[in-house]
Coordinates of C-alpha atoms and ligand atoms in Angstrom, one line a residue:
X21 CA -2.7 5.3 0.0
X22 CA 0.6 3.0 0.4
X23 CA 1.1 -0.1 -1.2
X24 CA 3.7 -2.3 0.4
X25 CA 5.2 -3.9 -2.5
X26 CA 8.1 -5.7 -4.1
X27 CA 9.2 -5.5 -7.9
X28 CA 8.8 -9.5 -8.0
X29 CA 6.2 -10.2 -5.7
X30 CA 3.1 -12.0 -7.5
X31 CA 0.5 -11.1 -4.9
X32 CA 1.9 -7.0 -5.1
X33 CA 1.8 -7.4 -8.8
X34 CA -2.0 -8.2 -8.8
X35 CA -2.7 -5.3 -6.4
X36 CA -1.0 -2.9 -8.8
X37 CA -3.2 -3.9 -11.9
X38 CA -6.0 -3.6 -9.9
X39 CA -5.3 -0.2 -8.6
X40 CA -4.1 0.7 -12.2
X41 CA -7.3 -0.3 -13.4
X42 CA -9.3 1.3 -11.2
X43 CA -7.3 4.7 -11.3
X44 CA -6.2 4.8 -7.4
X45 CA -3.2 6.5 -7.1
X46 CA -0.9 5.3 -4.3
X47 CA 2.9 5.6 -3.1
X48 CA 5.0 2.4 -3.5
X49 CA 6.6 1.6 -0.3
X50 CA 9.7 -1.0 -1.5
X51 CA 9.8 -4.0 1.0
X52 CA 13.1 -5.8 -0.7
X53 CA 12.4 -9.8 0.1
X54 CA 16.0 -10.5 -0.7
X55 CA 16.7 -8.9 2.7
X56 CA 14.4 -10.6 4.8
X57 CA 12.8 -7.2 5.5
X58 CA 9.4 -8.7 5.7
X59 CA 10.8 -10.9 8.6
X60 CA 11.5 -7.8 10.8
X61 CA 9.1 -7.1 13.9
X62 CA 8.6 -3.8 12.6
X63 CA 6.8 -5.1 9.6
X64 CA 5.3 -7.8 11.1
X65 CA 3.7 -5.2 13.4
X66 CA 1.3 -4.3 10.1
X67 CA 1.4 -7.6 8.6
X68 CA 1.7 -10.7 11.1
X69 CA 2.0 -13.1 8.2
X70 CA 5.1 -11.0 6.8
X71 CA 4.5 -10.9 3.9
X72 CA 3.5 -8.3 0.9
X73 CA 2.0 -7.1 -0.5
X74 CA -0.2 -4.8 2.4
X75 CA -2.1 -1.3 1.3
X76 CA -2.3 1.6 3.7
X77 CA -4.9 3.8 3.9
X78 CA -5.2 7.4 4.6
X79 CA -6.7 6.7 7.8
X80 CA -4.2 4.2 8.9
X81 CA -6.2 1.1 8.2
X82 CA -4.1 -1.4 6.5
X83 CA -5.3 -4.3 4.0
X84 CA -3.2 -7.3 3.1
X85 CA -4.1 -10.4 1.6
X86 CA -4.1 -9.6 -2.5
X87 CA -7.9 -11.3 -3.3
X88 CA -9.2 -9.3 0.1
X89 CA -7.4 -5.9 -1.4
X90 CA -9.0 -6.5 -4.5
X91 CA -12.3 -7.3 -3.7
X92 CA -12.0 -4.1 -1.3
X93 CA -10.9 -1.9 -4.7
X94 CA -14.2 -3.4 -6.4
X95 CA -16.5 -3.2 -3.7
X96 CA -15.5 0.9 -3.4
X97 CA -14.0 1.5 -6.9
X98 CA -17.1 -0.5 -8.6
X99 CA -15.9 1.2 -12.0
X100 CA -14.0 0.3 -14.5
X101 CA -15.5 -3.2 -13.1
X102 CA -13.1 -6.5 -12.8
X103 CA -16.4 -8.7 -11.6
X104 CA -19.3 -8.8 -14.3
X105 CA -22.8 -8.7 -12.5
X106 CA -23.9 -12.2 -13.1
X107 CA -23.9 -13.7 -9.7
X108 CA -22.6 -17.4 -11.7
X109 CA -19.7 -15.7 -13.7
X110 CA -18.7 -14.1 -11.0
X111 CA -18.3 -17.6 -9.0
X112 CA -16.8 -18.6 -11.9
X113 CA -13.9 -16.0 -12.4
X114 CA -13.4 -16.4 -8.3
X115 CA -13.2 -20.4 -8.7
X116 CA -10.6 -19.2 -11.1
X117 CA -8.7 -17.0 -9.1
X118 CA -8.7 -18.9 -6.3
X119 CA -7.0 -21.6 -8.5
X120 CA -4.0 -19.3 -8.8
X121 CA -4.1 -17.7 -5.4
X122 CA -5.0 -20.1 -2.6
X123 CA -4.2 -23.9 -4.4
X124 CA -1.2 -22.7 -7.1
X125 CA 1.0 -19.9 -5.6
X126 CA 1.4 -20.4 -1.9
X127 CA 2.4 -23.7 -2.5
X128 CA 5.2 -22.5 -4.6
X129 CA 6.2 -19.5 -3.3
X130 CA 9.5 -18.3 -1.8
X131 CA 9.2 -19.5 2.0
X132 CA 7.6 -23.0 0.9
X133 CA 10.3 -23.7 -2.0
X134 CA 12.9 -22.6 0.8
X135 CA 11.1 -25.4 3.3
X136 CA 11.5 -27.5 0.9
X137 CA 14.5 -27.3 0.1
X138 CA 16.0 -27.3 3.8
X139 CA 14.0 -30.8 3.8
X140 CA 15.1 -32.2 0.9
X141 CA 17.3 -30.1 -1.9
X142 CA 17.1 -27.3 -4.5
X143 CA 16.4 -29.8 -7.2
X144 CA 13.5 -31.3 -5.9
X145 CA 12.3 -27.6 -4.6
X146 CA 12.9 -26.7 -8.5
X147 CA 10.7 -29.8 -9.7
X148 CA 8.2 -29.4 -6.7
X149 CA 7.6 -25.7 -8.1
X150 CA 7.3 -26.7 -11.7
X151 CA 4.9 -29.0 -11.1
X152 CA 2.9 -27.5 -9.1
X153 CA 2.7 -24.7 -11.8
X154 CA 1.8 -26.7 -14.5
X155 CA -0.6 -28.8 -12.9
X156 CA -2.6 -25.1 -11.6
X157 CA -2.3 -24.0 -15.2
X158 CA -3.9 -27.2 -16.5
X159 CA -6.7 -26.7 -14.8
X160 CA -7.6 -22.9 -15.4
X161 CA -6.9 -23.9 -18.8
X162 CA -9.9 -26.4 -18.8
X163 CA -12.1 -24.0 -17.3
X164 CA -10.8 -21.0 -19.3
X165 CA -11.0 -22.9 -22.8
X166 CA -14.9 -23.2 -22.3
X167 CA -15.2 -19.3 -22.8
X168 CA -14.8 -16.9 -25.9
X169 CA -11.3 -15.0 -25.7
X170 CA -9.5 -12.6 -26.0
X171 CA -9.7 -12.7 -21.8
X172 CA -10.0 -15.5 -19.5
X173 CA -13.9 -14.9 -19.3
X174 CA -14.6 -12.8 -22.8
X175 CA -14.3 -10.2 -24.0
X176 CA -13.7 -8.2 -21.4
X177 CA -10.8 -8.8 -19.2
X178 CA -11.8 -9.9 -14.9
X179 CA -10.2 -10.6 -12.0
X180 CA -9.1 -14.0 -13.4
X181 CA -7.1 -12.5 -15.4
X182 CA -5.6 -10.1 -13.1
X183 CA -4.6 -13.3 -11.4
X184 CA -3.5 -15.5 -14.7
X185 CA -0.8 -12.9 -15.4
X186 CA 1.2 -12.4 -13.1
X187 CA 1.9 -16.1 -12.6
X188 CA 2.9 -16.9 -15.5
X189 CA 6.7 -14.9 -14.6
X190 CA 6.5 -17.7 -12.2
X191 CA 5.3 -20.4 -14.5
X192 CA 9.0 -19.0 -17.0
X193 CA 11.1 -19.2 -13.9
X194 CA 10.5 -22.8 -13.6
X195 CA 10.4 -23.8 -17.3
X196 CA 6.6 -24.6 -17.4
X197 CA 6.2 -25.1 -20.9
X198 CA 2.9 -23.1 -22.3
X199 CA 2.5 -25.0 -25.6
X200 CA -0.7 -26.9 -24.5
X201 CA -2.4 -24.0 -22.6
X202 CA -3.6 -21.7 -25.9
X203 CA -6.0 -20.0 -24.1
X204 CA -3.4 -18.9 -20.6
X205 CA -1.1 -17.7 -23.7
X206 CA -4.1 -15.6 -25.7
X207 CA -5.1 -14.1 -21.9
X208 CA -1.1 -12.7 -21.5
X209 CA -1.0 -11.3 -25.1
X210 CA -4.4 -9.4 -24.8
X211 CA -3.5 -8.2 -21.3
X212 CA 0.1 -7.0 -22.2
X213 CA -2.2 -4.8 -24.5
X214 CA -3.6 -2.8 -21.3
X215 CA -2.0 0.2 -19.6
X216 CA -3.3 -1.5 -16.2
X217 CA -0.9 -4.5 -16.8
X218 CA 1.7 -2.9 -18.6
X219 CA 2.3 -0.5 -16.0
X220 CA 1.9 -2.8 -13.1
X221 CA 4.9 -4.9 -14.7
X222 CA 7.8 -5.8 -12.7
X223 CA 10.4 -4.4 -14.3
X224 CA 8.5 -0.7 -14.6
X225 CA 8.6 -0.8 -10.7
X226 CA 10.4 2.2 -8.8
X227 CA 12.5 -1.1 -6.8
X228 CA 13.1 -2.8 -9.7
X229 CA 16.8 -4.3 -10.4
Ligands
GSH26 N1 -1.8 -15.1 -0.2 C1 -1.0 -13.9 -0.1 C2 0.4 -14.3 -0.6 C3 1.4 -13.2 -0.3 C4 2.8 -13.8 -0.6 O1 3.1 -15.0 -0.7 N2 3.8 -12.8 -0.7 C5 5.1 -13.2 -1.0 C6 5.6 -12.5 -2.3 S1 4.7 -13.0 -3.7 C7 6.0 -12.8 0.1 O2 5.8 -11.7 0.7 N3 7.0 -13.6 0.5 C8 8.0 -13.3 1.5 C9 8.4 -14.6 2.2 O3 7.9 -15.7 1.9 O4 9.3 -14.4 3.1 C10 -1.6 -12.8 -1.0 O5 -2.2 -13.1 -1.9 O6 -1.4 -11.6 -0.6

């Protein structure tokens, strides 16, 4: 299995703790975004969007879109589980992770902020990010703070929290400050506890600066 990936890239970042936790192996395949690599017609002849992270099977098929790749992984991986069987708390943890991933990060990420900023300037791309952010934080917080910790649903760590973490390296970049959201900060000091996370961590990546 490949996994199209880049050191920074939030959505590759998820895909790695998920097939950390599961205990896929797979081949990183750098994409470097700083080149515009993922602009190329080669790449966009796997992934039309152009963008990573994508996974590769053995037969050829490829995946892309991080939630889709991860709900693949649990569907044929079903353990070491990241969904709990409780048909609610599993809406739940997916109302949560598509807080992150469909209403938080693509509205903030790197081709947006770089819209933006043709539009207007880098200081109001900067603010537009940091807001954005904080205001997708807020909310997982709310929902979050209703359950017992250490994790975003318990005591066992989900696929929220495979999605909290790795925006919060987004949430530093743009100064986001984490002082009201207790329960986002407990979720990030549990889960730096986990080989899964740990090891999916940018700066352990094979590309990594
Ligand atoms: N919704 C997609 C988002 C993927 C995405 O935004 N990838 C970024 C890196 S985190 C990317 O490839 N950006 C390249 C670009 O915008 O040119 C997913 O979850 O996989």
């Amino acid at each position: 299995m490949k996994l199209y990936t880049y050191f920074r890239s939030g959505a590759a970042w998820r895909v790695r703790i998920g097939l950390n936790w599961k205990g896929v192996p797979y081949e990183a395949v750098p994409m470097d975004l700083r080149t515009g690599a993922q602009a190329s017609p080669e790449w966009k002849a796997v992934n039309p969007q152009g963008l990573v992270p994508a996974l590769e099977l053995d037969d050829g098929t490829v995946l892309t879109q991080s939630l889709a790749i991860l709900e693949w992984l649990e569907e044929t991986h079903p353990q070491p589980a990241f969904l709990p069987a409780d048909p609610l708390i599993r809406a739940k943890i997916r109302a949560v992770s598509l807080a992150i991933a469909a209403d938080t990060h693509p509205i903030q990420n790197l081709g947006t902020l770089k819209r933006i900023e043709t539009l207007t300037n880098a200081d109001t791309a900067r603010q537009w990010a940091h807001d954005t952010i904080a205001h997708g934080l807020a909310a997982v917080e709310t929902w979050i703070a209703r359950n017992p910790g250490p994790y975003a649903f318990g005591a066992q760590p989900t696929l929220a929290d495979i999605l909290i973490v790795p925006q919060l390296t987004n949430a530093a970049r743009f100064k986001v400050d984490l002082t009201a959201l207790p329960r986002i900060r407990e979720v990030n000091a549990a889960c730096a506890e986990l080989p899964a996370f740990q090891n999916a961590r940018p700066e352990v990546q094979p590309d990594a600066d």
